[in-house]
PDB file of N, CA and C in Angstrom:
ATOM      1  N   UNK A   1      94.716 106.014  83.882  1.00 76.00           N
ATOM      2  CA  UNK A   1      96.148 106.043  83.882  1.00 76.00           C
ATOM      3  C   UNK A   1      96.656 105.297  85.105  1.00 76.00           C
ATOM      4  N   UNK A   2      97.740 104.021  84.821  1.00 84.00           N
ATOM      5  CA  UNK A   2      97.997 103.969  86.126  1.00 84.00           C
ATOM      6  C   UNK A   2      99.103 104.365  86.604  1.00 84.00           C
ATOM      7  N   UNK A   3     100.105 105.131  85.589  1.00 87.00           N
ATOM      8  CA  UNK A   3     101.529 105.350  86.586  1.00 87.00           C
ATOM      9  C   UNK A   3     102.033 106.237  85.112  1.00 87.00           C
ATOM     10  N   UNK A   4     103.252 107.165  85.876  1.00 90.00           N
ATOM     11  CA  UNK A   4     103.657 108.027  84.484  1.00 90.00           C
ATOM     12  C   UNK A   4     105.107 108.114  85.215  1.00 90.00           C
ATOM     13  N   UNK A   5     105.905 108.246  84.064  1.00 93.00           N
ATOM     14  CA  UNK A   5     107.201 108.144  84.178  1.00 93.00           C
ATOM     15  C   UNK A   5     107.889 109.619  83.243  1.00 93.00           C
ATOM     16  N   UNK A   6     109.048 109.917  83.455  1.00 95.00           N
ATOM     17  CA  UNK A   6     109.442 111.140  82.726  1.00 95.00           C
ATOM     18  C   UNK A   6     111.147 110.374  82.410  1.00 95.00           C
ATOM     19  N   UNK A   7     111.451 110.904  81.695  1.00 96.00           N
ATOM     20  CA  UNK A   7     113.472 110.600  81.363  1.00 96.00           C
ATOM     21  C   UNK A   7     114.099 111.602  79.838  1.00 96.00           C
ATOM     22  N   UNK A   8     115.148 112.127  80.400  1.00 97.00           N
ATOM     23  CA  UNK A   8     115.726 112.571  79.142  1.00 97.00           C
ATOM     24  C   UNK A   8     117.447 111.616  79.391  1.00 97.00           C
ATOM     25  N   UNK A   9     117.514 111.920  77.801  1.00 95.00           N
ATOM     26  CA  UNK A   9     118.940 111.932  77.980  1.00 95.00           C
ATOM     27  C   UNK A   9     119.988 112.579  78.086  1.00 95.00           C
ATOM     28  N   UNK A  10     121.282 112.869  77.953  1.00 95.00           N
ATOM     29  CA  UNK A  10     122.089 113.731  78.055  1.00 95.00           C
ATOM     30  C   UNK A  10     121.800 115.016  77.568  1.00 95.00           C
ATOM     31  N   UNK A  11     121.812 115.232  76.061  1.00 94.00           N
ATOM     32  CA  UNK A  11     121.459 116.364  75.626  1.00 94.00           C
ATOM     33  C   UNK A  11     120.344 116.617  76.629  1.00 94.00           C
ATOM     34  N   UNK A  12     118.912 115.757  76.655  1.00 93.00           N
ATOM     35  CA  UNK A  12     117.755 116.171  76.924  1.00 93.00           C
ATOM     36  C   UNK A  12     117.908 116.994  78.720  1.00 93.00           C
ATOM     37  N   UNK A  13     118.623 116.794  79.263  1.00 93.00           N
ATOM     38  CA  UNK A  13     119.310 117.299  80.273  1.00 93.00           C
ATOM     39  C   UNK A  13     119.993 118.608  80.544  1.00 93.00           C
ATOM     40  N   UNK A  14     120.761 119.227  79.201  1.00 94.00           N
ATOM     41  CA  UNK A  14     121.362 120.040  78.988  1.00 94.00           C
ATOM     42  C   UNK A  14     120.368 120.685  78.645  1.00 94.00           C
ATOM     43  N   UNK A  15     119.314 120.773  77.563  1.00 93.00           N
ATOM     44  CA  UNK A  15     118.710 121.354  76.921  1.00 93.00           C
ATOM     45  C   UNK A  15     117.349 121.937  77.626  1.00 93.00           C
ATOM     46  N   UNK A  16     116.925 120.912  78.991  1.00 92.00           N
ATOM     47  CA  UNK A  16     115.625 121.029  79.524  1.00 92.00           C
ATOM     48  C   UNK A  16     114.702 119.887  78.492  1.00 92.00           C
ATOM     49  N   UNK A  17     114.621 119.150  77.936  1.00 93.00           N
ATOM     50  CA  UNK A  17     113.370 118.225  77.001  1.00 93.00           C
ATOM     51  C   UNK A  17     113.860 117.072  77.587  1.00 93.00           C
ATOM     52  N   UNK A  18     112.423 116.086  77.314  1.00 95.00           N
ATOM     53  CA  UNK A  18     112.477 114.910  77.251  1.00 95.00           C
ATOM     54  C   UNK A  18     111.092 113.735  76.931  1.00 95.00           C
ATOM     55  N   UNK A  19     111.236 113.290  77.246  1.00 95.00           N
ATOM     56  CA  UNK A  19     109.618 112.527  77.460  1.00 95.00           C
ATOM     57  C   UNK A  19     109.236 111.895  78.230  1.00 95.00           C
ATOM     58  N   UNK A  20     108.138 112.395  78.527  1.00 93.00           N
ATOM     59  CA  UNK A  20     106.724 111.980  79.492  1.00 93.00           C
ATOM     60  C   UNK A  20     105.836 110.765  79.009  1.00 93.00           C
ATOM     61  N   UNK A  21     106.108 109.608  80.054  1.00 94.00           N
ATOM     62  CA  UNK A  21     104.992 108.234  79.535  1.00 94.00           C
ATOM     63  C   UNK A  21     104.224 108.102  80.274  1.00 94.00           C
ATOM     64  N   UNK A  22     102.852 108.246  80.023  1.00 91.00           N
ATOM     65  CA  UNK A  22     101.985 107.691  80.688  1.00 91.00           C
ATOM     66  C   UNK A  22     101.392 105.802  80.010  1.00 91.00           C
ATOM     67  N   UNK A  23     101.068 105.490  81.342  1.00 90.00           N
ATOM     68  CA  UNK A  23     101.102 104.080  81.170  1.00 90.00           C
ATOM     69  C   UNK A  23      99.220 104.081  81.500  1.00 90.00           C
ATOM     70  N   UNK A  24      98.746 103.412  79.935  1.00 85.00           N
ATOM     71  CA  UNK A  24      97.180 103.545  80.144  1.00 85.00           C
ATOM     72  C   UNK A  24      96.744 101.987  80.320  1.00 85.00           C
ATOM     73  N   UNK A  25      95.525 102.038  81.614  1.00 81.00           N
ATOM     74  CA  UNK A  25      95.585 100.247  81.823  1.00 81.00           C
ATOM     75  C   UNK A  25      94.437 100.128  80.711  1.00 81.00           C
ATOM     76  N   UNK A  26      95.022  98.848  80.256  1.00 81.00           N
ATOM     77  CA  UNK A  26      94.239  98.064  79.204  1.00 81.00           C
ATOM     78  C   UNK A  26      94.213  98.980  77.768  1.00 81.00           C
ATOM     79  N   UNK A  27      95.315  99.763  77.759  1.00 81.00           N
ATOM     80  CA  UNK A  27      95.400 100.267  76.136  1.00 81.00           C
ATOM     81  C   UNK A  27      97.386 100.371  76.048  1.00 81.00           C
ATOM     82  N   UNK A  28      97.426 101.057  75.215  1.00 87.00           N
ATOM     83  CA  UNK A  28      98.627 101.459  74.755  1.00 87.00           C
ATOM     84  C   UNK A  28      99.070 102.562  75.346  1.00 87.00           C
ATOM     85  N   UNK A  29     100.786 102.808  76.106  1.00 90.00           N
ATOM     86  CA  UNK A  29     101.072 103.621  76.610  1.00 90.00           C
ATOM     87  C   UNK A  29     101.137 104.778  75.331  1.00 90.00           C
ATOM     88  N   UNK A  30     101.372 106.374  76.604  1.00 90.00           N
ATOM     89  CA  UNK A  30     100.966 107.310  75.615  1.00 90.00           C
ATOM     90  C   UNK A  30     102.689 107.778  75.843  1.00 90.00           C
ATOM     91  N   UNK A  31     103.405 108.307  74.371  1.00 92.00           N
ATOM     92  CA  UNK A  31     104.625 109.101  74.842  1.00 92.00           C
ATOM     93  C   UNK A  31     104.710 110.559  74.466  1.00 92.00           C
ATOM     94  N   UNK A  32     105.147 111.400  75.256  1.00 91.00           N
ATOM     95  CA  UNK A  32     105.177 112.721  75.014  1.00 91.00           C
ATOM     96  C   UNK A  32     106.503 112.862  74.621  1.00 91.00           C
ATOM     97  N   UNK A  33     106.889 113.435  73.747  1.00 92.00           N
ATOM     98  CA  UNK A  33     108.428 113.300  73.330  1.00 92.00           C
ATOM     99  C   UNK A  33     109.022 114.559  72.703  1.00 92.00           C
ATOM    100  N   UNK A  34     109.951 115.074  73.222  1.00 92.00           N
ATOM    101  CA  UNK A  34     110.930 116.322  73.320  1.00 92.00           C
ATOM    102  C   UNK A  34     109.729 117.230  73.923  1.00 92.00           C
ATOM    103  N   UNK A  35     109.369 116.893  75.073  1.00 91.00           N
ATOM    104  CA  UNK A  35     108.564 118.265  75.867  1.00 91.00           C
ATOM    105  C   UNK A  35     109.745 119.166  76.711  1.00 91.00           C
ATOM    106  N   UNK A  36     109.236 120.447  76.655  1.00 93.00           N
ATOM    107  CA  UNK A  36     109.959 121.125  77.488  1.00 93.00           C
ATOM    108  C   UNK A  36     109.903 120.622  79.113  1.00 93.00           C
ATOM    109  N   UNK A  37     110.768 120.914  79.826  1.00 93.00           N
ATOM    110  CA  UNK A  37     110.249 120.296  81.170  1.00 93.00           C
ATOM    111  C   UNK A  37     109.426 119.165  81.640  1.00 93.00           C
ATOM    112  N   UNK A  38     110.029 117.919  80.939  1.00 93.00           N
ATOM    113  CA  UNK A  38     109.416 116.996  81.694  1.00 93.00           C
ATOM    114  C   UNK A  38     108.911 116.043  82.753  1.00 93.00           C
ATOM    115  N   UNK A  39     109.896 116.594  83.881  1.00 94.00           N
ATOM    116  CA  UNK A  39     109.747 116.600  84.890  1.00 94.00           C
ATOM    117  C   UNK A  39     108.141 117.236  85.756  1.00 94.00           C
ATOM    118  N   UNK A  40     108.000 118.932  84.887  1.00 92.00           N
ATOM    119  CA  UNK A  40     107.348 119.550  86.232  1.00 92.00           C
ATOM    120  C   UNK A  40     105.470 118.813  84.908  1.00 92.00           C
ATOM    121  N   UNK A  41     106.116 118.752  83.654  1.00 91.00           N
ATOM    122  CA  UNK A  41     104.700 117.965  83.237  1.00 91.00           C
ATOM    123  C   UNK A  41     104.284 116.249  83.675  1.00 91.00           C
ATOM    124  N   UNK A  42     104.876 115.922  84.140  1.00 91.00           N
ATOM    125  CA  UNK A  42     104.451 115.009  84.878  1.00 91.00           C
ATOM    126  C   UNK A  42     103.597 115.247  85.891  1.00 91.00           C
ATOM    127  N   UNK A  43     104.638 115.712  87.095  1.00 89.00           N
ATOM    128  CA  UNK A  43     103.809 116.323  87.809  1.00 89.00           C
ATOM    129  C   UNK A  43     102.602 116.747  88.175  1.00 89.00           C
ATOM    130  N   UNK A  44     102.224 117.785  87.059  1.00 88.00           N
ATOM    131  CA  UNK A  44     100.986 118.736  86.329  1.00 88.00           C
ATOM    132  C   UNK A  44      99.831 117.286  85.857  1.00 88.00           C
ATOM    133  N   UNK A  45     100.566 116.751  85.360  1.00 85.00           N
ATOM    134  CA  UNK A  45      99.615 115.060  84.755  1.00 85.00           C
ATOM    135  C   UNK A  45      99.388 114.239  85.916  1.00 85.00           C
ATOM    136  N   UNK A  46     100.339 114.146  87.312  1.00 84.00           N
ATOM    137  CA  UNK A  46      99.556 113.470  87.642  1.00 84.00           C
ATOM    138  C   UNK A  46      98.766 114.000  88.809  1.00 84.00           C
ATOM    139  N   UNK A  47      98.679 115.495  89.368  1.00 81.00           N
ATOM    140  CA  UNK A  47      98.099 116.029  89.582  1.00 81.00           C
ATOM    141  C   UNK A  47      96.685 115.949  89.364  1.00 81.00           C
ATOM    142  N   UNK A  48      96.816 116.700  88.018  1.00 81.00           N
ATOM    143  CA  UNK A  48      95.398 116.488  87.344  1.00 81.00           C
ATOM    144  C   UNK A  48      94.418 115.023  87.725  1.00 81.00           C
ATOM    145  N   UNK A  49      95.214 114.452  87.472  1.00 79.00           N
ATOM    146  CA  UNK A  49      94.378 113.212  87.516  1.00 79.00           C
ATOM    147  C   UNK A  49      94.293 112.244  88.854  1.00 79.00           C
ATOM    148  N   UNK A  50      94.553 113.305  90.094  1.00 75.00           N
ATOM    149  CA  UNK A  50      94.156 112.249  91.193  1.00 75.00           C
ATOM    150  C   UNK A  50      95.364 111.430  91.320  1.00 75.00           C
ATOM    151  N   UNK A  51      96.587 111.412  91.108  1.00 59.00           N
ATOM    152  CA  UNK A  51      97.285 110.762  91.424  1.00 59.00           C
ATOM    153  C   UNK A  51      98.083 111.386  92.870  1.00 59.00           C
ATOM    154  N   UNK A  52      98.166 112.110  92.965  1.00 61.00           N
ATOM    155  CA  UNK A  52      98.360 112.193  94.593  1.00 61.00           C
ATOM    156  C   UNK A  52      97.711 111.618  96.078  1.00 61.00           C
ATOM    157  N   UNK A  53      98.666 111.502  96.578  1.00 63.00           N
ATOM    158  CA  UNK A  53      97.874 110.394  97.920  1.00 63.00           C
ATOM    159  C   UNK A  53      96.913 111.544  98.648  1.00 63.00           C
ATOM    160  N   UNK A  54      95.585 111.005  98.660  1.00 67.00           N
ATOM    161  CA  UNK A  54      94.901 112.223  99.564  1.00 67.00           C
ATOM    162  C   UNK A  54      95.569 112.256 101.063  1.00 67.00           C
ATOM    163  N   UNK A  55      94.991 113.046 102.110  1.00 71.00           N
ATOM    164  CA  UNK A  55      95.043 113.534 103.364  1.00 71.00           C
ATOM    165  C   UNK A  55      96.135 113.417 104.100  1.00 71.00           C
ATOM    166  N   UNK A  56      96.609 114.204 104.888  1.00 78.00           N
ATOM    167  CA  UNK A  56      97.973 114.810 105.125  1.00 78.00           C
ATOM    168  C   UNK A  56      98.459 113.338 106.073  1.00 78.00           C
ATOM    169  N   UNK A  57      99.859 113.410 106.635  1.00 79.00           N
ATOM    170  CA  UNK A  57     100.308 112.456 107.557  1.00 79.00           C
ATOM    171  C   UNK A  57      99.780 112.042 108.650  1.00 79.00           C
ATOM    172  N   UNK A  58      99.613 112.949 109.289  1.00 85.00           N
ATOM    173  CA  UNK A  58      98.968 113.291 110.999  1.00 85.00           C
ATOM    174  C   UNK A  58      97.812 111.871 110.302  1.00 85.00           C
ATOM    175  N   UNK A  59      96.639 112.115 109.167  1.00 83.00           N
ATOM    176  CA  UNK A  59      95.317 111.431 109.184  1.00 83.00           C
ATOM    177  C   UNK A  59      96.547 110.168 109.249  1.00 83.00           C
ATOM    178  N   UNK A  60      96.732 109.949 108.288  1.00 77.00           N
ATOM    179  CA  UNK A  60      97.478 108.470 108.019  1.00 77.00           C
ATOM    180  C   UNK A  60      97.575 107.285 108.886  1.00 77.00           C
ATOM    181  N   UNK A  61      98.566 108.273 110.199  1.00 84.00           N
ATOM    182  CA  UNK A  61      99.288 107.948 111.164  1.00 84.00           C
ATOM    183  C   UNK A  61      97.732 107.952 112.120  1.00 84.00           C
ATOM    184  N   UNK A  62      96.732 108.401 112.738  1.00 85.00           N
ATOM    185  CA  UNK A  62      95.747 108.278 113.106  1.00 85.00           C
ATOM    186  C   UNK A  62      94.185 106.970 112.492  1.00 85.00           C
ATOM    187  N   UNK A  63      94.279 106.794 111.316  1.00 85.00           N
ATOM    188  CA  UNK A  63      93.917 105.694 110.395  1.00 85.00           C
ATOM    189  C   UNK A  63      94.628 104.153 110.962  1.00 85.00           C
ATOM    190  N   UNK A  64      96.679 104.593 110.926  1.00 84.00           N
ATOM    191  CA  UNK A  64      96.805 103.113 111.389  1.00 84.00           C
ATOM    192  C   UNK A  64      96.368 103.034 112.905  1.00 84.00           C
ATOM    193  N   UNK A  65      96.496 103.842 113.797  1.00 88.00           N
ATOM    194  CA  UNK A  65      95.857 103.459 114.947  1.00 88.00           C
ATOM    195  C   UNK A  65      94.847 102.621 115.137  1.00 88.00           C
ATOM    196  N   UNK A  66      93.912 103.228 114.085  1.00 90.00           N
ATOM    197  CA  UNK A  66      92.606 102.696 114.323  1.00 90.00           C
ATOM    198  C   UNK A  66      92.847 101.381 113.819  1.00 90.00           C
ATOM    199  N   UNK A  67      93.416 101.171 113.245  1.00 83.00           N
ATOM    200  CA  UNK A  67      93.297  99.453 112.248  1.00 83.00           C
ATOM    201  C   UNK A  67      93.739  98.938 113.431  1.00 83.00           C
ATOM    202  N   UNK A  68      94.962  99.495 113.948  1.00 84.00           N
ATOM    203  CA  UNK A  68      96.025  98.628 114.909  1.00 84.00           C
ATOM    204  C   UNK A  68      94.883  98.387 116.195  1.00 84.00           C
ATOM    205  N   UNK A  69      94.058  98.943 116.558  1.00 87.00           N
ATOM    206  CA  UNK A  69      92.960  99.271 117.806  1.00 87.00           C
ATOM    207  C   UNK A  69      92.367  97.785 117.706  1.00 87.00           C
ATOM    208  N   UNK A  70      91.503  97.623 116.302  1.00 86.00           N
ATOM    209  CA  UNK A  70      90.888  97.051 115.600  1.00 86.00           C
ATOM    210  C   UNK A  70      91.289  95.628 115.738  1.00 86.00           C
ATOM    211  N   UNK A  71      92.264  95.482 114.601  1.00 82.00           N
ATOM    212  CA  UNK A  71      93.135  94.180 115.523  1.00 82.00           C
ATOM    213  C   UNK A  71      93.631  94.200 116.402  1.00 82.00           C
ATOM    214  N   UNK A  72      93.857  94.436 117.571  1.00 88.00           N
ATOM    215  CA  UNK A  72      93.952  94.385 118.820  1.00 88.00           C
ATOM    216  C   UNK A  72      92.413  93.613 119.167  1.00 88.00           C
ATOM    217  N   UNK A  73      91.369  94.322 119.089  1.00 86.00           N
ATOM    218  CA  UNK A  73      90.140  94.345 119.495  1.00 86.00           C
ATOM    219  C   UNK A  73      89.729  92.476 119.053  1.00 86.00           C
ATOM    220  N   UNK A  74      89.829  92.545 117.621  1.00 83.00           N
ATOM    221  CA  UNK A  74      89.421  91.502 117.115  1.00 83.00           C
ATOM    222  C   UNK A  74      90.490  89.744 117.583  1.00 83.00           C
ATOM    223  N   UNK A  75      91.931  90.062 117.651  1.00 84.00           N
ATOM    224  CA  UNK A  75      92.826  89.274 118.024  1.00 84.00           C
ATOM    225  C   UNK A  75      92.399  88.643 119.638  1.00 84.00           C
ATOM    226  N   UNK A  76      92.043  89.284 120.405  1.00 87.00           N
ATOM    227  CA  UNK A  76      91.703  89.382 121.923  1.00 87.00           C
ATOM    228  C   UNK A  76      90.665  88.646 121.870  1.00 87.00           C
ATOM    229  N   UNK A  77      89.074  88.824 120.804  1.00 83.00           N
ATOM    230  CA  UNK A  77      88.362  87.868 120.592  1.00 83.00           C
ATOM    231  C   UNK A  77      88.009  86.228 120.761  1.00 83.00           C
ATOM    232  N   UNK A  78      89.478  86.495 119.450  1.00 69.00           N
ATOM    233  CA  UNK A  78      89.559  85.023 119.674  1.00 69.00           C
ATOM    234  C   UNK A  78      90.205  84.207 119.517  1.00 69.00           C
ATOM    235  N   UNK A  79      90.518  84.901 121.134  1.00 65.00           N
ATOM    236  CA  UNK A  79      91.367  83.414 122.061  1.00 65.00           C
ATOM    237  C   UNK A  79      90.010  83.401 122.725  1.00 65.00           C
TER     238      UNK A  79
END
C-alpha cells in the first residue's frame, strides 16, 4: 500500500460514512464505500500496516545531528 485517503460528502458527514481508498502500487486502488467512520478506519489501516513514522522526535532531531556532524566532517575534508 502506498498511501490511503478517506472523504465523505455532506450527507456522509452528517451521517458518520464515507469511503476509505487505499492506493495499491502496481495494482488497482481498493475503495471502501459507505463505511462507518472513515476517518478512525483509515487510521486503523494505516496503522496496521506500518504506515506510521517509527521513533519518537527527540531520535529524529538526534539522527539529523549526526548527518549534520557527518557533513561537517566530510565538507572539511575536502578543501
Amino acid at each position: 500500500m502506498q498511501n490511503s485517503a478517506f472523504s465523505q460528502d455532506a450527507l456522509g458527514s452528517v451521517f458518520g460514512y464515507g469511503t476509505v481508498t487505499l492506493e495499491i502500487a502496481g495494482g488497482d486502488d481498493i475503495q471502501l464505500r459507505r463505511i462507518e467512520e472513515p476517518e478512525t478506519v483509515r487510521r486503523l489501516v494505516d496503522h496496521a500496516t506500518g504506515e506510521d513514522i517509527p521513533g519518537s522526535l527527540e531520535q529524529w532531531h538526534a539522527i539529523l545531528d549526526e548527518v549534520r556532524a557527518l557533513r561537517q566532517a566530510v565538507e572539511s575534508q575536502a578543501l
